[in-house]
C-alpha positions as YAML, in Angstrom:
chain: A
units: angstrom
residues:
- id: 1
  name: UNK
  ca: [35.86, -1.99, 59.55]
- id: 2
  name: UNK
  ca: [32.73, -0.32, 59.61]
- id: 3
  name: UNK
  ca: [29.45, -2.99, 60.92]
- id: 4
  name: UNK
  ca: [26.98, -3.81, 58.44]
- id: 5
  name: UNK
  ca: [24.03, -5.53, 59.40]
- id: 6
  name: UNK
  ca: [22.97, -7.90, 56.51]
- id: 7
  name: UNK
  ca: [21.25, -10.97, 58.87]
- id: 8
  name: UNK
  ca: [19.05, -12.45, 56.28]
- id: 9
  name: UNK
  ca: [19.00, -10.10, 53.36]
- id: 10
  name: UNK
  ca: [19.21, -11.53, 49.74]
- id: 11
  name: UNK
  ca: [21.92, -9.59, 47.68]
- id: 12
  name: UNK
  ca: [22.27, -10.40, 44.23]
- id: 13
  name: UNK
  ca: [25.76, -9.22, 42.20]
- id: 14
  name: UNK
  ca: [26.58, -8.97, 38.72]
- id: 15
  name: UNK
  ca: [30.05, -9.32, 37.96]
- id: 16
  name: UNK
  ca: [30.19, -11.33, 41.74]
- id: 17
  name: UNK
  ca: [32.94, -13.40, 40.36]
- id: 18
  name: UNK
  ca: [35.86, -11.50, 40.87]
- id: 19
  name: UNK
  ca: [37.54, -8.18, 41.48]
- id: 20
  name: UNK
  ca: [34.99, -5.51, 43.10]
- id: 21
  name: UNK
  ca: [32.14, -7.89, 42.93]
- id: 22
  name: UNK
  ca: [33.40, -10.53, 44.57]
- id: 23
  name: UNK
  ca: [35.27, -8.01, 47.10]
- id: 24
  name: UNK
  ca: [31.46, -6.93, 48.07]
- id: 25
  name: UNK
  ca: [30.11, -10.51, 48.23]
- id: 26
  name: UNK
  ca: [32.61, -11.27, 50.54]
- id: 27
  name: UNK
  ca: [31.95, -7.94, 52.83]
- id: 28
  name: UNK
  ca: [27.95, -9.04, 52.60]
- id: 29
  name: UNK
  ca: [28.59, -12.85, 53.72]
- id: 30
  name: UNK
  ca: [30.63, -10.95, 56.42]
- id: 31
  name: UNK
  ca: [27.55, -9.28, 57.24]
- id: 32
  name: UNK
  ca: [25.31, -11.74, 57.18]
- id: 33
  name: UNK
  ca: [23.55, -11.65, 53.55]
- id: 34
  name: UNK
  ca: [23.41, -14.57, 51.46]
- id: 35
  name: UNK
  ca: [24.72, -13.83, 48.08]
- id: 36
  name: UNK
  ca: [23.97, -14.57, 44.32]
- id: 37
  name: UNK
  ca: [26.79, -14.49, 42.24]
- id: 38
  name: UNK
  ca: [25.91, -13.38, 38.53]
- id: 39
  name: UNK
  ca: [28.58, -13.74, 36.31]
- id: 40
  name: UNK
  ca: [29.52, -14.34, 32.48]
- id: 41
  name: UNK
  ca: [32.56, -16.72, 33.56]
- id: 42
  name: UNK
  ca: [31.28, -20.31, 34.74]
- id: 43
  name: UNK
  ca: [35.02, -21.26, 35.95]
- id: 44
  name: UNK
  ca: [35.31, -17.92, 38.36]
- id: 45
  name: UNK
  ca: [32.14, -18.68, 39.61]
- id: 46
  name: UNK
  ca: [32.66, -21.50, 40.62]
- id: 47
  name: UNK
  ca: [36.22, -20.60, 42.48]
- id: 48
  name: UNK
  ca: [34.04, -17.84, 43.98]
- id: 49
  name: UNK
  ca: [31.12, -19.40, 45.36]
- id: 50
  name: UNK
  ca: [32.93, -22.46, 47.12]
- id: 51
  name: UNK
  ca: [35.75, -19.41, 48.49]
- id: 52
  name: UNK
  ca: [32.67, -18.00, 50.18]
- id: 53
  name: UNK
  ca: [31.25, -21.23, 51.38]
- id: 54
  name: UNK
  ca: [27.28, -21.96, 51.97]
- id: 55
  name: UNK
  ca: [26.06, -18.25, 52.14]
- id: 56
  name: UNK
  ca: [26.54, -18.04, 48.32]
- id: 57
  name: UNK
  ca: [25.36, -19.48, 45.26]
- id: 58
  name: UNK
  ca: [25.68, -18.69, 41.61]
- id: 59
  name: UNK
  ca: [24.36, -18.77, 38.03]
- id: 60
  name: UNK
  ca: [26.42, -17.97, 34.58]
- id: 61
  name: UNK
  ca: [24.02, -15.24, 33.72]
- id: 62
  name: UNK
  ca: [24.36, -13.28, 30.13]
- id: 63
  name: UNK
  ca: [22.90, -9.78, 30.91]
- id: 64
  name: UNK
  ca: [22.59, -8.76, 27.84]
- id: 65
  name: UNK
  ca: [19.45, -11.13, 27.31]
- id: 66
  name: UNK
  ca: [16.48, -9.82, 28.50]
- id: 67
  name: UNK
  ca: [15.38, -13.28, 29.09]
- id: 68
  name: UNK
  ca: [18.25, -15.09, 30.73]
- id: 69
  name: UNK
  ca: [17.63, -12.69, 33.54]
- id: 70
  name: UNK
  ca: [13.88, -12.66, 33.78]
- id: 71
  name: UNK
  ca: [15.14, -16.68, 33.95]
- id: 72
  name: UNK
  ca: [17.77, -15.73, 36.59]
- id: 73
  name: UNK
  ca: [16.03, -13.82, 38.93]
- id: 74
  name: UNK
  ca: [13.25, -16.22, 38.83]
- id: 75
  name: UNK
  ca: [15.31, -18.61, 40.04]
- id: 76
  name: UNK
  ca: [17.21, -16.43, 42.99]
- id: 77
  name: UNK
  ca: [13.04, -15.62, 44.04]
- id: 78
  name: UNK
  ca: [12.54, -19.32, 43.91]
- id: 79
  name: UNK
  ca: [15.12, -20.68, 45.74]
- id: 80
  name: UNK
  ca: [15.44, -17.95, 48.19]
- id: 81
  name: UNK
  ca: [11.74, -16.23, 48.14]
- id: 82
  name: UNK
  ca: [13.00, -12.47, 47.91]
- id: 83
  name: UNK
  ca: [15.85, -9.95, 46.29]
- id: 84
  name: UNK
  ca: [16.89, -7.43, 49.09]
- id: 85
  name: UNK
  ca: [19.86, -5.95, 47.29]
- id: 86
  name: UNK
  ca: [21.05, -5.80, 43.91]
- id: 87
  name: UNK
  ca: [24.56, -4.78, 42.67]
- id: 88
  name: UNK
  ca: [24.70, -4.00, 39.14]
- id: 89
  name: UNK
  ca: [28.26, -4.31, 39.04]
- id: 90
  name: UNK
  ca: [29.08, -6.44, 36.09]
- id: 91
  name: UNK
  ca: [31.19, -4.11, 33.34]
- id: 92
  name: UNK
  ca: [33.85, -4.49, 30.54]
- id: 93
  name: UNK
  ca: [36.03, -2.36, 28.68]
- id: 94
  name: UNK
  ca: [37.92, -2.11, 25.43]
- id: 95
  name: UNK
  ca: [41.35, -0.74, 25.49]
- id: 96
  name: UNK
  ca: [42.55, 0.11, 21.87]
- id: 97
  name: UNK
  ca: [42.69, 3.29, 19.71]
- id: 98
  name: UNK
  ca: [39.03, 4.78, 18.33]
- id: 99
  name: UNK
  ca: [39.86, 4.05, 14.97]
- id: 100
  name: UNK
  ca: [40.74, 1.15, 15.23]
- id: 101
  name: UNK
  ca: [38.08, -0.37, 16.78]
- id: 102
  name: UNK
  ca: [35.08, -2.03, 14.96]
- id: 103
  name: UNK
  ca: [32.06, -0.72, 16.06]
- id: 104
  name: UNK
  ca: [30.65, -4.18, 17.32]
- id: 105
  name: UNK
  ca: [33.36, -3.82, 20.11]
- id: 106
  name: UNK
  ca: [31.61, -0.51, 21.17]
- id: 107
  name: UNK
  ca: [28.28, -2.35, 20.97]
- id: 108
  name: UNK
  ca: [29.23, -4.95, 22.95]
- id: 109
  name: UNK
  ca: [30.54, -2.43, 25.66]
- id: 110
  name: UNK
  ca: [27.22, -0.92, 25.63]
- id: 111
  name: UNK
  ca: [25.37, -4.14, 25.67]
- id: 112
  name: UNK
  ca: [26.64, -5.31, 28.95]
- id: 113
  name: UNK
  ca: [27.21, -2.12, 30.75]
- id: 114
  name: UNK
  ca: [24.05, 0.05, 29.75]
- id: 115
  name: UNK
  ca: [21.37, -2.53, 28.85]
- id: 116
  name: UNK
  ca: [22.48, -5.40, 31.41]
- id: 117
  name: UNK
  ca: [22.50, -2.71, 34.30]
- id: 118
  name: UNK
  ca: [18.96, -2.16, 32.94]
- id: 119
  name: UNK
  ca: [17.50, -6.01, 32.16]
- id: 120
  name: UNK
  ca: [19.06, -6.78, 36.21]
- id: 121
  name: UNK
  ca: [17.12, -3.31, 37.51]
- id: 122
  name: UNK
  ca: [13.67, -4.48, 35.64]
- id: 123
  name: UNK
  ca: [13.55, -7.61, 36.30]
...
């Protein structure tokens, strides 16, 4: 495995609680980064920030408000002073045939994987 060095970066990922997220958070508290877990799903998070032990912390973070994560990242500055990293990873998907899928589905799709990639990148 290829050597990062992370020693005292600040990494913040979306979608940290599982699957590639949480693969990266676990390669970054490898490296030496503490990590932020963002993450719809309070349960996962949870499972996923004690798995990776002090170097990580967490918040249930809905990126499609603007103002949950103006909130959020206030809180990551506060309690650890800086954001070195961020890893817009959080996504979903609908699997189902076009026409029969409502159009809120779409917007929901959108919602989290355009605009919450863009409220985490702003703020």
């Amino acid at each position: 495995m290829n050597q990062i060095d992370l020693m005292g970066r600040v990494a913040v990922i979306t979608g940290g609680a599982q699957g590639i997220g949480y693969a990266v958070a676990e390669r970054f508290v490898a490296s030496g980064a503490k990590v932020v877990l963002w993450d719809i799903d309070a349960a996962l998070l949870a499972k996923a920030q004690a798995s990776l032990g002090a170097a990580a912390s967490s918040a249930s973070v809905e990126l499609t408000d603007a103002s949950a994560v103006a909130a959020a990242t206030a809180a990551v500055l506060a309690q650890h002073g800086r954001i070195d990293i961020l890893v817009n990873n959080a996504g979903i998907t609908h699997r189902s045939a076009f026409a029969d899928t409502e159009v809120a589905v779409y917007r929901r799709v959108m919602a989290v994987n355009f605009f919450g990639s863009l409220h985490c990148t702003k703020a």
